[in-house]
Tab-separated table of C-alpha atoms in Angstrom:
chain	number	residue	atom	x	y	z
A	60	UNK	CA	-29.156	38.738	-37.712
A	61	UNK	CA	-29.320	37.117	-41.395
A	62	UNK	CA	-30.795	38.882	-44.119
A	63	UNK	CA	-33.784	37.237	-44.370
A	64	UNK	CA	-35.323	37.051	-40.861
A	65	UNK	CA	-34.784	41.055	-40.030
A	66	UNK	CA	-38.172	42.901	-40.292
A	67	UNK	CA	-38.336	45.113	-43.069
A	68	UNK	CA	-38.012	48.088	-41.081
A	69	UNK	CA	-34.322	47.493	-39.869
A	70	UNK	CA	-33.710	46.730	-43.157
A	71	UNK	CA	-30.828	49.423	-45.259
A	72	UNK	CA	-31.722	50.901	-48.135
A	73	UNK	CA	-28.930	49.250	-50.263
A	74	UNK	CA	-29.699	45.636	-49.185
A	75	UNK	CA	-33.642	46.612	-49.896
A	76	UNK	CA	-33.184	44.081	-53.183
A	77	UNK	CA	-31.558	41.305	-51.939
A	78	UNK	CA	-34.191	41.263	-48.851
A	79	UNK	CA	-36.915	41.546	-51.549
A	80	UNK	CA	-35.389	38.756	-53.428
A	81	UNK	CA	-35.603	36.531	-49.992
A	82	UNK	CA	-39.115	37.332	-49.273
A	83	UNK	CA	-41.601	34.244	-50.077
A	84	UNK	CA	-43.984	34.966	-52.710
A	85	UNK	CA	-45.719	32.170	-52.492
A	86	UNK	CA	-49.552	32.167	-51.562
A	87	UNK	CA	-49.090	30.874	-48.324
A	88	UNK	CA	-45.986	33.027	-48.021
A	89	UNK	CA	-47.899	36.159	-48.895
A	90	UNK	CA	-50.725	35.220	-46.214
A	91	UNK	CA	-48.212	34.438	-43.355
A	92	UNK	CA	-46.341	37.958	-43.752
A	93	UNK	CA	-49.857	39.757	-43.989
A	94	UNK	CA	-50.448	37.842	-40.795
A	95	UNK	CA	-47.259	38.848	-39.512
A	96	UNK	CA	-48.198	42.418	-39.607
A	97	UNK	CA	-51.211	42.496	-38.655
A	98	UNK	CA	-50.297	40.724	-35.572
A	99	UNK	CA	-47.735	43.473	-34.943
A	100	UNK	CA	-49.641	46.568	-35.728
A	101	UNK	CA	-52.928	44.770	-33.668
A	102	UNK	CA	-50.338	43.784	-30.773
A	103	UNK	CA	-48.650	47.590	-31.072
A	104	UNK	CA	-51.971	49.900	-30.787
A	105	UNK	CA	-54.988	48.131	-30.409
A	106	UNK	CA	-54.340	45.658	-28.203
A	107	UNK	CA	-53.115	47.769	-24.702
A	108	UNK	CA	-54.997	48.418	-21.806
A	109	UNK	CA	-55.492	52.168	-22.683
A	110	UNK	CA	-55.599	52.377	-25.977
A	111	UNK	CA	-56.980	55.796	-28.074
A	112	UNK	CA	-58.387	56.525	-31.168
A	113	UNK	CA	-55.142	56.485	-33.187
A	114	UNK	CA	-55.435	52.526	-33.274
A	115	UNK	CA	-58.815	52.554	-35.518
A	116	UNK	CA	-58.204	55.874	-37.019
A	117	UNK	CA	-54.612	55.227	-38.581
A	118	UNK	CA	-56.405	51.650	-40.061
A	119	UNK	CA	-59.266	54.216	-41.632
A	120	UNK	CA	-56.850	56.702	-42.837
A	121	UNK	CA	-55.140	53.964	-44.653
A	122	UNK	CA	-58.433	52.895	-46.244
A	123	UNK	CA	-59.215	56.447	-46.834
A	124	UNK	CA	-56.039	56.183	-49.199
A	125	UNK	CA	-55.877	53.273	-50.696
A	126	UNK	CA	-59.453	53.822	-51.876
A	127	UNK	CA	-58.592	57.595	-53.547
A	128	UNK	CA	-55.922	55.498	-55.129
A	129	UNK	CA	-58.222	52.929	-56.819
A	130	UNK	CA	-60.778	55.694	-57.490
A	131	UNK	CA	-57.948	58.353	-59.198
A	132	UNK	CA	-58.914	58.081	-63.061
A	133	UNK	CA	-62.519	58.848	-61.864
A	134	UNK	CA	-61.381	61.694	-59.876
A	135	UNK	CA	-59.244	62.674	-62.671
A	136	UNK	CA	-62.390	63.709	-65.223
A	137	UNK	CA	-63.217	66.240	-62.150
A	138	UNK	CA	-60.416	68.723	-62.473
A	139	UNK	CA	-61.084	72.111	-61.833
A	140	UNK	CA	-58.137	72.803	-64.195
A	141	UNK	CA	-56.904	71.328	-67.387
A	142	UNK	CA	-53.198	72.901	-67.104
A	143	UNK	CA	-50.968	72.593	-63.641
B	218	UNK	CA	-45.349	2.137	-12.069
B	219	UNK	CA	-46.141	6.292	-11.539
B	220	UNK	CA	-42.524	8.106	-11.617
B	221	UNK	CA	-43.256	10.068	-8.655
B	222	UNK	CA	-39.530	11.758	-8.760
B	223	UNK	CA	-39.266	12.460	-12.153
B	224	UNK	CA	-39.514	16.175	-13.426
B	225	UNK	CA	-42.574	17.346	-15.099
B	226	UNK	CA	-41.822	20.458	-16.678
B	227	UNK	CA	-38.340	19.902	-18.540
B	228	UNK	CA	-38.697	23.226	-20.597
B	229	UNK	CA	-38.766	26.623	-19.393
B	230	UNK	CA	-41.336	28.084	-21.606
B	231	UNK	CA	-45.355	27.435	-20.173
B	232	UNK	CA	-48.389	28.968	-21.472
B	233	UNK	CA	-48.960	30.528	-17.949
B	234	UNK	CA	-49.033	32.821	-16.476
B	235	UNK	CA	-49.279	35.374	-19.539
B	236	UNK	CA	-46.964	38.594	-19.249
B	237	UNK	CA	-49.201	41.772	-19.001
B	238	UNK	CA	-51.186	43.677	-21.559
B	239	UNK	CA	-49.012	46.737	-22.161
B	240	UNK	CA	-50.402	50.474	-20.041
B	241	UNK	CA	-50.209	52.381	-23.318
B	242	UNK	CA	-50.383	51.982	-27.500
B	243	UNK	CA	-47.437	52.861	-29.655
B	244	UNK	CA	-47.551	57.067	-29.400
B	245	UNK	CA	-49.177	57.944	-32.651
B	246	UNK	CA	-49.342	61.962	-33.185
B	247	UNK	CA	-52.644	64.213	-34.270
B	248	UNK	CA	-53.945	60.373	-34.137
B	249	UNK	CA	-52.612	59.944	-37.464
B	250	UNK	CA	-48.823	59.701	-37.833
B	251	UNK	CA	-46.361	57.629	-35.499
B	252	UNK	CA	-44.300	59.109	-33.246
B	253	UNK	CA	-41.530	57.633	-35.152
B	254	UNK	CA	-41.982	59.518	-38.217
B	255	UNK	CA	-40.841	62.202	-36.173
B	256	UNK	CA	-38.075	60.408	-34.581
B	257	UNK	CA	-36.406	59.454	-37.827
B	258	UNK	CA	-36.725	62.979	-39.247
B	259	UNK	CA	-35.717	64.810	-35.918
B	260	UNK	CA	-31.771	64.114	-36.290
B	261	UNK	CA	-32.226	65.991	-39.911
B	262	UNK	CA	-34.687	68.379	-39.645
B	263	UNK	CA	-35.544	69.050	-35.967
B	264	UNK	CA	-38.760	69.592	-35.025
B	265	UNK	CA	-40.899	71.343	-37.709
B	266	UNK	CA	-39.193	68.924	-40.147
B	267	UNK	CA	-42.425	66.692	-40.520
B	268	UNK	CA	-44.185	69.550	-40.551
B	269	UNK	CA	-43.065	71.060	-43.071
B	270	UNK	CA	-42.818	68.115	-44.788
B	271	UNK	CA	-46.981	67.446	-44.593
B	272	UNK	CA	-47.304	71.373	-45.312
B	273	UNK	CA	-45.167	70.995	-48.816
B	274	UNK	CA	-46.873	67.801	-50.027
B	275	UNK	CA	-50.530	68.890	-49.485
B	276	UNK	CA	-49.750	71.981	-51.282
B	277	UNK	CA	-48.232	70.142	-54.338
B	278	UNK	CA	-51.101	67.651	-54.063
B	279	UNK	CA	-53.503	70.150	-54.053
B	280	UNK	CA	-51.906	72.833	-56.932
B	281	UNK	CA	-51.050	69.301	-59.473
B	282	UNK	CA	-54.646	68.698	-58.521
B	283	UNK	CA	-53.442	64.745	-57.973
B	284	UNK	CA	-56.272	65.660	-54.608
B	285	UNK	CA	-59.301	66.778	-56.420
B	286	UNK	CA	-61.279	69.135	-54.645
B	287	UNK	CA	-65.216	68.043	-54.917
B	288	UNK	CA	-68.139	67.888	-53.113
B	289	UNK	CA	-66.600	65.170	-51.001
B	290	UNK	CA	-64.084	67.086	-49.743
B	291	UNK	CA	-66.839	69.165	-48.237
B	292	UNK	CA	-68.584	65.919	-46.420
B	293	UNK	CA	-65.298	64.848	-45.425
B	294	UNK	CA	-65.058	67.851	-43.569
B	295	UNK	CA	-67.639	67.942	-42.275
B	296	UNK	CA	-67.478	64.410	-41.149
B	297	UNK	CA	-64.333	64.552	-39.786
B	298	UNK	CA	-65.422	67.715	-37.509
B	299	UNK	CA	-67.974	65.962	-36.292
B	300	UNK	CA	-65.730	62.804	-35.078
B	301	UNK	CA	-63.245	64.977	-34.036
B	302	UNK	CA	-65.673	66.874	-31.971
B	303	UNK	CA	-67.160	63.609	-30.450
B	304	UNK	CA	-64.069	61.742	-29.435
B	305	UNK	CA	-62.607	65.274	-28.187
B	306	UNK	CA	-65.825	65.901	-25.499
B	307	UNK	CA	-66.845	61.907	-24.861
B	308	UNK	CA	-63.380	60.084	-25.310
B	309	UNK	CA	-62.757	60.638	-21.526
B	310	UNK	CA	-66.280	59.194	-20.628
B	311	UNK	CA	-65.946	56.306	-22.630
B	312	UNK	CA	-62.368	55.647	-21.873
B	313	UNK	CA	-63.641	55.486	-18.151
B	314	UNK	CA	-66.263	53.042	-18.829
B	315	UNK	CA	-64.296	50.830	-20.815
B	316	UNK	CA	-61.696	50.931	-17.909
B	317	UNK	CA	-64.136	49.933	-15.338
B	318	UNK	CA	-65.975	46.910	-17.547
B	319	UNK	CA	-62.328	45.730	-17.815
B	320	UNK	CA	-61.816	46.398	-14.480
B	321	UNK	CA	-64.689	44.209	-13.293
B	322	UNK	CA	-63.800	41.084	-15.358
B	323	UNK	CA	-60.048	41.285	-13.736
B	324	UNK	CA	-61.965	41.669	-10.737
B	325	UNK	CA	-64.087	38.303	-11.160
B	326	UNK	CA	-61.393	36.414	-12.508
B	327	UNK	CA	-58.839	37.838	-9.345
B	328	UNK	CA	-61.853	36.569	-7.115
B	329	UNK	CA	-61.624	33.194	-9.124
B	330	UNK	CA	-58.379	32.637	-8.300
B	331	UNK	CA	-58.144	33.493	-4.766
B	332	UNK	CA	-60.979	31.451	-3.962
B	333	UNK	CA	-59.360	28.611	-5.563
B	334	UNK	CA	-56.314	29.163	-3.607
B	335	UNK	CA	-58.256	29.459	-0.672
B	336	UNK	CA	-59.998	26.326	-1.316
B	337	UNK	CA	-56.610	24.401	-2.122
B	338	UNK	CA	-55.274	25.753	1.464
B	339	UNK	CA	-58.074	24.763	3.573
B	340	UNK	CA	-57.793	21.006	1.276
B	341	UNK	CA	-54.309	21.119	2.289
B	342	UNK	CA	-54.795	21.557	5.986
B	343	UNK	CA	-57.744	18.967	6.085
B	344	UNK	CA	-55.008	16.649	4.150
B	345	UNK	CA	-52.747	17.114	7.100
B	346	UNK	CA	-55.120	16.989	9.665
B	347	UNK	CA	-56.649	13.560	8.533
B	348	UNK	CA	-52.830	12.465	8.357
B	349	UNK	CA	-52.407	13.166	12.077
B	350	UNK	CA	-56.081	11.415	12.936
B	351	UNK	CA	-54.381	8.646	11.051
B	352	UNK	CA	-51.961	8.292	13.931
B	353	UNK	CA	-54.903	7.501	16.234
B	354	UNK	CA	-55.918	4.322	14.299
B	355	UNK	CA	-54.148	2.004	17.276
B	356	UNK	CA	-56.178	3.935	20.029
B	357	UNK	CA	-59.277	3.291	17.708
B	358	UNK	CA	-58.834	-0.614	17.100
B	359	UNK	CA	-57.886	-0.442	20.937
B	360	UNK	CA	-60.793	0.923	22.118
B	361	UNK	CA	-63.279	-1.241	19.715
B	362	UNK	CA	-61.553	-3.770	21.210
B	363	UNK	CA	-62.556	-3.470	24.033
B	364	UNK	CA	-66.010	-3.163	23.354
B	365	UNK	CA	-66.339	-7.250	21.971
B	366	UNK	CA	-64.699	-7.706	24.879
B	367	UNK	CA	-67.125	-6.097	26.911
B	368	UNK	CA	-69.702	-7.656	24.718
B	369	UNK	CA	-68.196	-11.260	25.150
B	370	UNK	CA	-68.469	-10.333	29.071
B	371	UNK	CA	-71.765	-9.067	29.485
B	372	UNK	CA	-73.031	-12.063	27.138
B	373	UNK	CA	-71.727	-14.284	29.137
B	374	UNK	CA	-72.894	-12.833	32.028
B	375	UNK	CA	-75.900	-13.030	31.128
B	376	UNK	CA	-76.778	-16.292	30.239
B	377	UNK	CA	-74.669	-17.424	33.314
B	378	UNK	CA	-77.599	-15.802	35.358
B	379	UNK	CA	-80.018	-17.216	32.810
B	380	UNK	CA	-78.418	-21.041	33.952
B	381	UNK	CA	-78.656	-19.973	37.550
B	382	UNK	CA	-81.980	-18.729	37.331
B	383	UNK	CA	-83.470	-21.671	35.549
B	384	UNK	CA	-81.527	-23.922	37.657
B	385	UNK	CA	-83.368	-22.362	41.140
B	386	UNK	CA	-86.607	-22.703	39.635
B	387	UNK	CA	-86.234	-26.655	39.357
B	388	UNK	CA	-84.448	-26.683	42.575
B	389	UNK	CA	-87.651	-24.663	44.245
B	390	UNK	CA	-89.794	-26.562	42.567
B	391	UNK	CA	-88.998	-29.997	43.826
B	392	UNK	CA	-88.650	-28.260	47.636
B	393	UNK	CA	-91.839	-27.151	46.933
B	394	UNK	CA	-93.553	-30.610	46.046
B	395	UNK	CA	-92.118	-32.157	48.550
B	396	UNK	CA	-93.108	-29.029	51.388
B	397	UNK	CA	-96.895	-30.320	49.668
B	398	UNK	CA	-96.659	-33.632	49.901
B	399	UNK	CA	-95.444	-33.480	53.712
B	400	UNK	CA	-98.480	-30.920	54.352
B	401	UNK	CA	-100.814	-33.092	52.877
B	402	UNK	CA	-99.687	-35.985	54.777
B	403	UNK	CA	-99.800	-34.537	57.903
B	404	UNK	CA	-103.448	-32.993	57.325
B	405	UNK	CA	-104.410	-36.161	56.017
B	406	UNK	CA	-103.093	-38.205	58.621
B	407	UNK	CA	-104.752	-35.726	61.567
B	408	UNK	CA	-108.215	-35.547	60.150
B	409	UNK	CA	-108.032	-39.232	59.973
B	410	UNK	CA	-107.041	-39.764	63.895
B	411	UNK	CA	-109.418	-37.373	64.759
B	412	UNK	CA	-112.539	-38.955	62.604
B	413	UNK	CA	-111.639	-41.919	64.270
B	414	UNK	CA	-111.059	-40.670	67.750
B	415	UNK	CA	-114.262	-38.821	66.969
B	416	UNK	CA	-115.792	-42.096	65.697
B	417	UNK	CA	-114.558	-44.475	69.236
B	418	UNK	CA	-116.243	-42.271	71.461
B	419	UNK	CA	-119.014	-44.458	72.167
B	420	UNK	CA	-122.236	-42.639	73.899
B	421	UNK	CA	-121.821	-44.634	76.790
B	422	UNK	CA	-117.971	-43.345	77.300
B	423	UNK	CA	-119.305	-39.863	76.396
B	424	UNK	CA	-122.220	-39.927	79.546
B	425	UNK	CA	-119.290	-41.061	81.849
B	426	UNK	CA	-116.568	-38.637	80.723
B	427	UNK	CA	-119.537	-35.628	81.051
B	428	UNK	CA	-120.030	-37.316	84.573
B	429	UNK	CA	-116.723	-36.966	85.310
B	430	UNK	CA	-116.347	-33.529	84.207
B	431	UNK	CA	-119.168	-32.416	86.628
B	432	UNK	CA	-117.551	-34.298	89.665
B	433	UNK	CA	-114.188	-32.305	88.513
B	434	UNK	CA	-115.813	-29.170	88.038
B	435	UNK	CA	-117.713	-29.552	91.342
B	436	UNK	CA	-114.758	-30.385	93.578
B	437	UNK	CA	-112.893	-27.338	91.705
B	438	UNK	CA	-115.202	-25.207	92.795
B	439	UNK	CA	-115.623	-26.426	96.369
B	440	UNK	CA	-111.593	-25.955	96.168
B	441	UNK	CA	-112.266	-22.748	94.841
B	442	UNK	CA	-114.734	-21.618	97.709
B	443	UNK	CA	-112.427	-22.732	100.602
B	444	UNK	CA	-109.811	-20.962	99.084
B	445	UNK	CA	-111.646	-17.895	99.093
């Protein structure tokens, strides 16, 4: 299909920035494609009939991450080393 | 006007019924990684590709010391021993209980429906069956028919006997005066002969007519003793 309506994963790595430069960065753009995957990840793993722990525990891993990520220049000052 | 032939539903697409929840999740491995992470790196690397992969990058995460290792590493751990632990031994249980609470709402709702279909059957055959008494209206207006008929008749009747009735009762009536007067006449007009025969009979008659009785009576008798 076009360019702009294939989901991100069937998108090539060369056309990566002209797909970028389609996406709507807009506010209400923004919200509707966070919307968009949520509904797909929610309507993927969590919402079968016999679902597991992977659909919570992927979501928790994730926040695991993101919050190291925020928290790295405090984690920084508690190196055991000062050469790597 | 209602457009009883016209189509209701022009579109294909309805909100009902909904297709089916699907059996199983997206297959998601160690409960961490998708299944295709694997997939993708499989035509490349084969099957300890990803492996090796995770092996390399926790070991350069850990020796760049871009993971820090502190104290909560260690209550990660241990906190992630413990859930692992749980979800290992009750995951089964709870799955089970889940399935049957689901189970039971399908159940209710299942029950819903059938009973509503039941209910719309049995309307249906009481709409058919009132549509065949429907055919039996002539036989009812007959038959009520009749029964003013019978009505008319029997009122009729009645007051017909009501005339004759009344009628006889003059009719005996007036026989009966006139039965009275004709009795009272005739007692009337007997006492009256007899007060005055009663009355003519002069004592002097009454000592001849005695006298004559004896004379009778005597020559009677004297008959009577020859004859015997």
């Amino acid at each position: 299909g076009p360019l702009s309506e294939r989901p991100l994963m069937e998108v090539r790595l060369g056309e990566l920035h002209t797909w970028i430069s389609t996406c709507d960065f807009s506010p209400q753009g923004l919200l509707g494609a966070v919307q968009k995957a949520w509904n797909s990840y929610y309507a993927k793993y969590i919402n079968v009939r016999r679902g597991g722990p992977a659909g919570i525990s992927m979501l928790l891993a994730g926040y695991c991450l993101l919050s190291y990520s925020w928290n790295y220049q405090y984690f920084r000052r508690h190196r055991w080393r000062k050469y790597h | 006007v209602l457009h009883t032939t016209r189509q209701l539903h022009t579109t294909q697409q309805s909100l009902a019924p909904l297709p089916p929840l699907p059996e199983k999740g997206g297959e998601v491995r160690h409960g961490l990684i998708p299944e295709e992470f694997f997939q993708f790196l499989y035509p490349k690397t084969g099957v300890t590709g990803p492996y090796m992969l995770g092996t390399g990058l926790v070991l350069y995460l850990l020796s760049k010391e871009i993971y820090v290792v502190n104290h909560e590493t260690v209550a990660a751990a241990c906190i992630l021993s413990i859930i692992i632990y749980a979800v290992k031994r009750f995951g089964g249980d709870v799955a089970a209980f889940a399935d049957k609470l689901n189970e039971e709402k399908i159940a209710k709702a299942l029950a819903v429906k059938n009973e509503a279909m039941e209910n719309l059957q049995t309307a249906i055959e009481e709409e058919k069956k009132e549509q065949w008494r429907v055919e039996g209206r002539s036989y009812l207006f007959d038959a009520k028919r009749n029964n003013v008929a019978m009505l008319l008749e029997t009122n009729y009747r009645e007051r017909l006997m009501m005339v004759y009735n009344e009628v006889k009762k003059r009719l005996d009536y007036q026989v009966a005066m006139q039965n009275l007067r004709r009795q009272k006449e005739q007692d009337h007009m007997i006492e009256w002969v007899e007060k005055n025969v009663v009355k003519s009979i002069t004592p002097q008659q009454q000592k001849e007519s005695i006298a004559k009785c004896i004379l009778d009576l005597k020559a009677l008798s004297k008959g009577a003793h020859a004859a015997v």
